[in-house]
mmCIF file of C-alpha atoms in Angstrom:
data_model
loop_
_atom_site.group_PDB
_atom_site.id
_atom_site.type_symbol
_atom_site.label_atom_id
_atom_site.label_comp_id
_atom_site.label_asym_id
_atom_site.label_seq_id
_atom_site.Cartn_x
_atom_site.Cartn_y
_atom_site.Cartn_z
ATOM 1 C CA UNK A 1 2.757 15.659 -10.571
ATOM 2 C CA UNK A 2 4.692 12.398 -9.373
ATOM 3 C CA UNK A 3 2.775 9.496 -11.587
ATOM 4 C CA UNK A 4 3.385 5.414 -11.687
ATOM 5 C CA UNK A 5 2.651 3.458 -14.418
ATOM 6 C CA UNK A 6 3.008 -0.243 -14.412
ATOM 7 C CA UNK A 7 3.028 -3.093 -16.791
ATOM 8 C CA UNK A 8 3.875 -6.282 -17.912
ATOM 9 C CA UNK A 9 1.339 -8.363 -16.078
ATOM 10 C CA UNK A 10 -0.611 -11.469 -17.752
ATOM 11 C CA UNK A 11 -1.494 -14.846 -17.420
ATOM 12 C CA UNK A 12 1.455 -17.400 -16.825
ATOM 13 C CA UNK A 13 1.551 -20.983 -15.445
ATOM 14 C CA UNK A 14 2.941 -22.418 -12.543
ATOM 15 C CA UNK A 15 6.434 -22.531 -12.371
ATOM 16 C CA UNK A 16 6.538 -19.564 -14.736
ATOM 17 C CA UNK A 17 8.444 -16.419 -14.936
ATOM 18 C CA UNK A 18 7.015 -12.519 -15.588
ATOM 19 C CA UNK A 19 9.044 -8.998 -15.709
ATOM 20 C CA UNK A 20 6.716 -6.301 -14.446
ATOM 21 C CA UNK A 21 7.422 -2.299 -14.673
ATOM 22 C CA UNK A 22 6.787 0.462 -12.876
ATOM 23 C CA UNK A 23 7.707 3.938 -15.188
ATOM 24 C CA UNK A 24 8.101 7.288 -13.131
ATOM 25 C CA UNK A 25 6.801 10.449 -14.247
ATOM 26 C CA UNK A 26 6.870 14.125 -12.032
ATOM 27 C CA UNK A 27 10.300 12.888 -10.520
ATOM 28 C CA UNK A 28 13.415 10.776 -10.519
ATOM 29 C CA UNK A 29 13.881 7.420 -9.056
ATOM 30 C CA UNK A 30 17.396 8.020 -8.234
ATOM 31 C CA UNK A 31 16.066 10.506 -5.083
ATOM 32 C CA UNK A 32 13.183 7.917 -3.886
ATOM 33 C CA UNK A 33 12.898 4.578 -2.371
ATOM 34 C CA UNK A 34 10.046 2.354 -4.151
ATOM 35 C CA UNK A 35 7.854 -1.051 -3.399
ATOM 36 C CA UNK A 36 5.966 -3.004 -4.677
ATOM 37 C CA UNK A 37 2.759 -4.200 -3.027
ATOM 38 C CA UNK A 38 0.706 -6.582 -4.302
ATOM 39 C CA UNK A 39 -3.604 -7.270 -3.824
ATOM 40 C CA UNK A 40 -4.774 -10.192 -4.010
ATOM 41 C CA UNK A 41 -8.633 -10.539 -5.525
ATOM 42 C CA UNK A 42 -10.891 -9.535 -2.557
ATOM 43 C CA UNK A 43 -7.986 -8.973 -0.609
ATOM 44 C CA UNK A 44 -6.478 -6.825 1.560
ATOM 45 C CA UNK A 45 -2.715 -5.544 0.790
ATOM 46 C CA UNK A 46 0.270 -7.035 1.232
ATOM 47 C CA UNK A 47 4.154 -5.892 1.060
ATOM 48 C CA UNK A 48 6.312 -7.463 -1.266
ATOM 49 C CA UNK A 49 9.562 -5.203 -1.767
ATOM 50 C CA UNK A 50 11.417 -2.466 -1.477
ATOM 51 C CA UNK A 51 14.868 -1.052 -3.033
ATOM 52 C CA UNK A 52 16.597 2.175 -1.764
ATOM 53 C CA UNK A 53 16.904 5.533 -3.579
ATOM 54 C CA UNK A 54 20.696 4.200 -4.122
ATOM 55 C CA UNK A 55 19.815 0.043 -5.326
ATOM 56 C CA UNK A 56 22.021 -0.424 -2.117
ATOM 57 C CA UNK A 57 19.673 -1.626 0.258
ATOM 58 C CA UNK A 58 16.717 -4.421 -0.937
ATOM 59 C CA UNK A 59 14.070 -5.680 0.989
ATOM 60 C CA UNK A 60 11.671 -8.570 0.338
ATOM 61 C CA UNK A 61 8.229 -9.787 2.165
ATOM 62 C CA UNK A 62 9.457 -13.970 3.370
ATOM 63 C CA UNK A 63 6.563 -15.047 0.877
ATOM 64 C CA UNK A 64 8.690 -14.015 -2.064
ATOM 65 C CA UNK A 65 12.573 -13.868 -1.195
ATOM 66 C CA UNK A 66 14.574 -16.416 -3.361
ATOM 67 C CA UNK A 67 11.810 -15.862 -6.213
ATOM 68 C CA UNK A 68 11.769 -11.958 -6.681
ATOM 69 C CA UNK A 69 14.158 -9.645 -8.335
ATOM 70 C CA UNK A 70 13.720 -5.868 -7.243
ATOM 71 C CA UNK A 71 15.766 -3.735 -9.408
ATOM 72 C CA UNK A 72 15.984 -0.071 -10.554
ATOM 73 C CA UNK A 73 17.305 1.732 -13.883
ATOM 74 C CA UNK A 74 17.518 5.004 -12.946
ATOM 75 C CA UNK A 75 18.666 6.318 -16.781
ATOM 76 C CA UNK A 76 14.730 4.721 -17.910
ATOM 77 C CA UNK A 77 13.645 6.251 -14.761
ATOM 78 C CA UNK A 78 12.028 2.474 -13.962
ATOM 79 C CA UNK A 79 11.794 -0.287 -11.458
ATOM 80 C CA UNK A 80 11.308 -3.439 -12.066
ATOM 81 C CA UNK A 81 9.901 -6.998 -10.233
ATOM 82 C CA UNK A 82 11.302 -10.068 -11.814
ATOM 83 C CA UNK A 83 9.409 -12.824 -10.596
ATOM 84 C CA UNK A 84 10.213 -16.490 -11.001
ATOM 85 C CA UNK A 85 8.801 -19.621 -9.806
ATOM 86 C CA UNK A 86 5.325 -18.525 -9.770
ATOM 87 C CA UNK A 87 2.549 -19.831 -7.970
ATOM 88 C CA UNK A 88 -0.853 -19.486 -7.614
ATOM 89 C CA UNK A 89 -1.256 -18.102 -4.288
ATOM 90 C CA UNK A 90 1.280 -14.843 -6.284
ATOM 91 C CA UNK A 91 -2.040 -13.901 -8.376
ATOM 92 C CA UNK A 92 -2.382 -10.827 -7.311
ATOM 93 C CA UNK A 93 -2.823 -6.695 -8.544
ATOM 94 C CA UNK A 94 0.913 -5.908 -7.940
ATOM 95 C CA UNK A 95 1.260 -1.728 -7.863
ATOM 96 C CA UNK A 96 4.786 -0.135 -7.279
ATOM 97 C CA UNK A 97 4.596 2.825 -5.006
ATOM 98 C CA UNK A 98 7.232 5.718 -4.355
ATOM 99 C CA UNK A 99 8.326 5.999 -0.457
ATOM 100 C CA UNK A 100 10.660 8.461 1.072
ATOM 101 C CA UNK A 101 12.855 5.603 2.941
ATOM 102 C CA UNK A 102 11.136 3.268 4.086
ATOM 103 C CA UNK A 103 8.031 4.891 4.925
ATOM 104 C CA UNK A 104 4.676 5.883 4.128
ATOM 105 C CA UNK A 105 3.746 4.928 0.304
ATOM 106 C CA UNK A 106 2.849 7.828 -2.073
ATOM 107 C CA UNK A 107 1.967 7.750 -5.236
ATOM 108 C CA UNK A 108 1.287 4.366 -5.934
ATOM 109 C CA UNK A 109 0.821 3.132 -9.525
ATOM 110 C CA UNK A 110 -2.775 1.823 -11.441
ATOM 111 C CA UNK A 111 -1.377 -1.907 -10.516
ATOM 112 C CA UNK A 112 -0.888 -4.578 -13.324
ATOM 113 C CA UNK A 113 -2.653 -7.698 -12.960
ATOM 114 C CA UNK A 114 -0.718 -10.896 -12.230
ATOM 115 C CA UNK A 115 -2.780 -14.436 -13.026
ATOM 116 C CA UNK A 116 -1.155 -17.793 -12.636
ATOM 117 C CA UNK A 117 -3.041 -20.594 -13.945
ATOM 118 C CA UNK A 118 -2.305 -23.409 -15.757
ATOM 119 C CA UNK B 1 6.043 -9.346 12.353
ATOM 120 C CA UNK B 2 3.943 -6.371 13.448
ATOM 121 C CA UNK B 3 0.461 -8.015 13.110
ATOM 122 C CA UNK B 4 -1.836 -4.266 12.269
ATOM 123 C CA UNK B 5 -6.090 -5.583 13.829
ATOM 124 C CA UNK B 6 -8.414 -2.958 12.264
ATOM 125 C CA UNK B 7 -12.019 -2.293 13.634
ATOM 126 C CA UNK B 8 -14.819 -2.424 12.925
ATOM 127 C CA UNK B 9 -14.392 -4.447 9.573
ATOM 128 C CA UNK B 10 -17.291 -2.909 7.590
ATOM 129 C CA UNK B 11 -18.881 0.180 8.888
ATOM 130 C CA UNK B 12 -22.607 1.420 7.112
ATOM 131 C CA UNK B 13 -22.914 5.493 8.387
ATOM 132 C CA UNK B 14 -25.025 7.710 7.168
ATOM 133 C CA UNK B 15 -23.676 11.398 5.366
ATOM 134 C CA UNK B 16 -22.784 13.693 7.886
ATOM 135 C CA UNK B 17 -22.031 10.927 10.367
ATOM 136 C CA UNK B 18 -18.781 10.967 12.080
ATOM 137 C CA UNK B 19 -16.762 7.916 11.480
ATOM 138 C CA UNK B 20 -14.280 6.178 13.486
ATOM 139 C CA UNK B 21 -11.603 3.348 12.571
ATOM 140 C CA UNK B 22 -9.019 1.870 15.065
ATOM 141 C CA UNK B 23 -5.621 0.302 14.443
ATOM 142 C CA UNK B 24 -4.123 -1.808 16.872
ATOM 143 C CA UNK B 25 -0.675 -3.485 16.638
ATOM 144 C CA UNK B 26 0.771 -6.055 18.433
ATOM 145 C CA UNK B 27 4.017 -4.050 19.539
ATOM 146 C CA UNK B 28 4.944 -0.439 19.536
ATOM 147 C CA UNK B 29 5.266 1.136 16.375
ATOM 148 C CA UNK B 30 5.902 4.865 17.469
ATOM 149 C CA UNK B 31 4.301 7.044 15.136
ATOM 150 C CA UNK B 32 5.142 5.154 11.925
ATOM 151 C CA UNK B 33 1.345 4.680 11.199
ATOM 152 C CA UNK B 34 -0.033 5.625 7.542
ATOM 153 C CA UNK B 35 -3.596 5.130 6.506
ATOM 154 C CA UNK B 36 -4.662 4.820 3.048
ATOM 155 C CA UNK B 37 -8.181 4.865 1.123
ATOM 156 C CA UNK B 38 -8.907 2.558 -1.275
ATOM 157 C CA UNK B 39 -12.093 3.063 -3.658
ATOM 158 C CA UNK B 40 -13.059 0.367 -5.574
ATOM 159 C CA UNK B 41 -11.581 -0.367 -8.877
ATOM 160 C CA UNK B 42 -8.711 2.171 -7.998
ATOM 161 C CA UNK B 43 -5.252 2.353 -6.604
ATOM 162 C CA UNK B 44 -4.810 2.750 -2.415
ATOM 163 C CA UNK B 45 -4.530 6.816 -2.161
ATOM 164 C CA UNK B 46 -2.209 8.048 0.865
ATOM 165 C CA UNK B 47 -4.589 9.743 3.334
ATOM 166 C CA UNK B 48 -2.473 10.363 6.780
ATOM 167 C CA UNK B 49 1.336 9.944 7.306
ATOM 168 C CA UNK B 50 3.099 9.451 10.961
ATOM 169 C CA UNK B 51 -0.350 8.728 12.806
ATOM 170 C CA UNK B 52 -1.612 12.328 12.403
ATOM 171 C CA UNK B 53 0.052 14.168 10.059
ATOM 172 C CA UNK B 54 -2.325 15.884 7.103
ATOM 173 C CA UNK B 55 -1.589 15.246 3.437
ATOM 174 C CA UNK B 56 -1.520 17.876 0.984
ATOM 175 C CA UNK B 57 -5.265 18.009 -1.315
ATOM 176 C CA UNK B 58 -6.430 15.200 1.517
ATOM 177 C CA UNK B 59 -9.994 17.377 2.708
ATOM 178 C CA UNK B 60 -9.814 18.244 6.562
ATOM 179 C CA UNK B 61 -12.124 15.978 7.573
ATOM 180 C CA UNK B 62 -10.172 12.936 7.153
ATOM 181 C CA UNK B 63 -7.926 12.992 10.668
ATOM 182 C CA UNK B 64 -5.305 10.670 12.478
ATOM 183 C CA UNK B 65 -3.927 10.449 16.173
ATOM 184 C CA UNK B 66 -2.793 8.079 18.158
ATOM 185 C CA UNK B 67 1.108 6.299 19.428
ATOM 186 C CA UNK B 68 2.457 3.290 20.443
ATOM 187 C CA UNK B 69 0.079 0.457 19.793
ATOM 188 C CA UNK B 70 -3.266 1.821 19.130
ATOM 189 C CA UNK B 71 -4.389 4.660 16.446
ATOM 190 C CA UNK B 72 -7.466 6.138 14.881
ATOM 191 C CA UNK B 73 -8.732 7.517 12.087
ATOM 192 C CA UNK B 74 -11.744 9.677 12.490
ATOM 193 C CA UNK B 75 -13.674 10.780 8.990
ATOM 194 C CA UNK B 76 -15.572 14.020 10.525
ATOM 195 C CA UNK B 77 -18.962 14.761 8.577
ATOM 196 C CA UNK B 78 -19.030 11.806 5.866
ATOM 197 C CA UNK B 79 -19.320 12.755 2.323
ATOM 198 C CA UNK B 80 -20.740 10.225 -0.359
ATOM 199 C CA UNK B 81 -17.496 9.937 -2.049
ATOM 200 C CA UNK B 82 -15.897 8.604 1.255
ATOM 201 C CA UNK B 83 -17.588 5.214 0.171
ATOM 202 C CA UNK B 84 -14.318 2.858 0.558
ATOM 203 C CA UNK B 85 -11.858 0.611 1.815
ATOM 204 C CA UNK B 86 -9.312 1.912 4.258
ATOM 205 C CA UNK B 87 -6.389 0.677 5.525
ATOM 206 C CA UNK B 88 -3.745 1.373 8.376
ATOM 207 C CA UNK B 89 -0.083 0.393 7.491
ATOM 208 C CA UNK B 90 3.260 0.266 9.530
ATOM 209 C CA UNK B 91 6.648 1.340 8.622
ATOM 210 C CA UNK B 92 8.342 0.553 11.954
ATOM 211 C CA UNK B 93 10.115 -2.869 10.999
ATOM 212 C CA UNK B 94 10.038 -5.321 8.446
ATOM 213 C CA UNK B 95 8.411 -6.474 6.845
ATOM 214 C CA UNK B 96 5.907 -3.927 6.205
ATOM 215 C CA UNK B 97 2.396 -4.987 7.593
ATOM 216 C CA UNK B 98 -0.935 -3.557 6.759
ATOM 217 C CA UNK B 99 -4.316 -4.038 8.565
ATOM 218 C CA UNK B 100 -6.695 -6.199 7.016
ATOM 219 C CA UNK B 101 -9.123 -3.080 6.051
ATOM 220 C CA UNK B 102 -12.160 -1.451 7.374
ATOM 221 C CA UNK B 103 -15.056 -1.284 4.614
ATOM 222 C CA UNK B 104 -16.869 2.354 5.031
ATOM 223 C CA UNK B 105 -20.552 1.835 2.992
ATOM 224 C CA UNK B 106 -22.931 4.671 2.843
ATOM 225 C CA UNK B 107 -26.748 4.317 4.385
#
C-alpha cells in the first residue's frame, strides 16, 4: 500500500526558514510525480508544487515561487519543500501527495503543521 | 487561473438522501476534474478521477459526470460516515486550482 509520511513542521518566525519531508512507502518516487498542497486553518486547499517523476520539470503556485525549494532524493525515496522567507499568511497543514503527471492527487500524506509567528 | 465555484457550500441531508455537489470553472477543463473527501482531522482522500471515473475501495455510491465547465458529484443513499468536506480540483493548467469546498453535515 502506497503511504506518505511527512515531517519537519514547527513554529518559526517571520523571515524564517523550515525543511519539510515527505517519506514514500508501497512505491518509488523515481516512477511518480509529487506536490505539495498546503491547508490553511479553516481553509480550503491550495497548490503549492509539483516536481516530475524525473526532478526535470518543477512547478510552483505564484504565492511561493522565489521562496520554495521542491526537490526529490530518489535513493531516500523522499521529497522535500525548502521554504524560506516565511510569512504568516504560509501557516498552513502542508501534505505532499503522489500524482501520476500532473494529475489527480493520490495518496496524500497525514500533513505536517507549519506555524509562523513571532 | 482556472477559478473551480462549488455549490451549495454546506449541505445538511438526511441518511439515505441523495446528495448533489456542482463544480463550475471559469474555462474548459475537459475532463481533468478530481474530487476529493476530506473528514475532519484527516488527510483529503481521492474519491473520483477524470470527472467520472471510479476509484478502487471508493463505495459505488459516490459518482462523478460532467465536461467542459460544469461537473457533479452525486453521493447516492448517504451513509453517516459521508459526514465531510469535499472538494473538486483541476489538473488542466497551472497552477492547480481547487474549489473552495462543499460541507456535507448529517440531519
Amino acid at each position: 500500500e502506497a503511504q506518505l509520511v511527512e515531517s519537519g513542521g514547527g513554529l518559526v518566525p517571520p523571515g524564517g526558514s523550515l525543511r519539510l519531508s515527505c517519506a514514500a512507502s508501497g512505491f518509488t518516487l523515481s516512477g511518480s510525480g509529487m506536490n505539495w498542497v498546503r491547508q490553511a486553518p479553516g481553509k480550503g486547499l491550495e497548490w503549492v508544487s509539483y516536481i516530475s517523476s524525473g526532478s526535470n520539470t518543477i512547478y510552483y503556485a505564484d504565492s511561493v515561487r522565489g521562496r520554495f525549494t521542491i526537490s526529490k532524493d530518489n535513493a531516500r525515496n523522499s521529497v522535500f519543500l525548502q521554504m524560506n522567507g516565511l510569512r504568516a499568511e504560509d501557516t498552513a497543514v502542508y501534505y505532499c501527495a503522489r500524482s501520476p503527471g500532473t494529475n489527480w492527487f493520490d495518496p496524500w500524506g497525514q500533513g505536517t503543521l507549519v506555524i509562523v509567528s513571532s | 487561473e482556472i477559478v473551480l465555484t462549488q455549490s451549495p457550500d454546506f449541505q445538511s441531508v438526511t441518511p439515505k438522501e441523495k446528495v448533489t455537489i456542482t463544480c463550475r470553472a471559469s474555462q474548459s477543463i475537459g475532463d481533468t476534474l478530481h474530487w476529493y473527501q476530506q473528514k475532519p482531522d484527516q488527510s483529503p482522500k481521492l474519491l473520483i478521477k477524470y470527472a467520472s471515473q471510479s476509484i478502487s475501495g471508493v463505495p459505488s455510491r459516490f459518482s462523478g459526470s460532467g465536461s467542459g465547465t460544469l461537473f457533479t458529484l452525486t453521493i447516492n443513499s448517504l451513509e453517516a460516515e459521508d459526514a465531510a468536506m469535499y472538494y473538486c480540483h483541476q489538473s488542466s493548467s497551472l497552477p492547480f486550482t481547487f474549489g473552495g469546498g462543499t460541507k456535507v453535515e448529517i440531519k
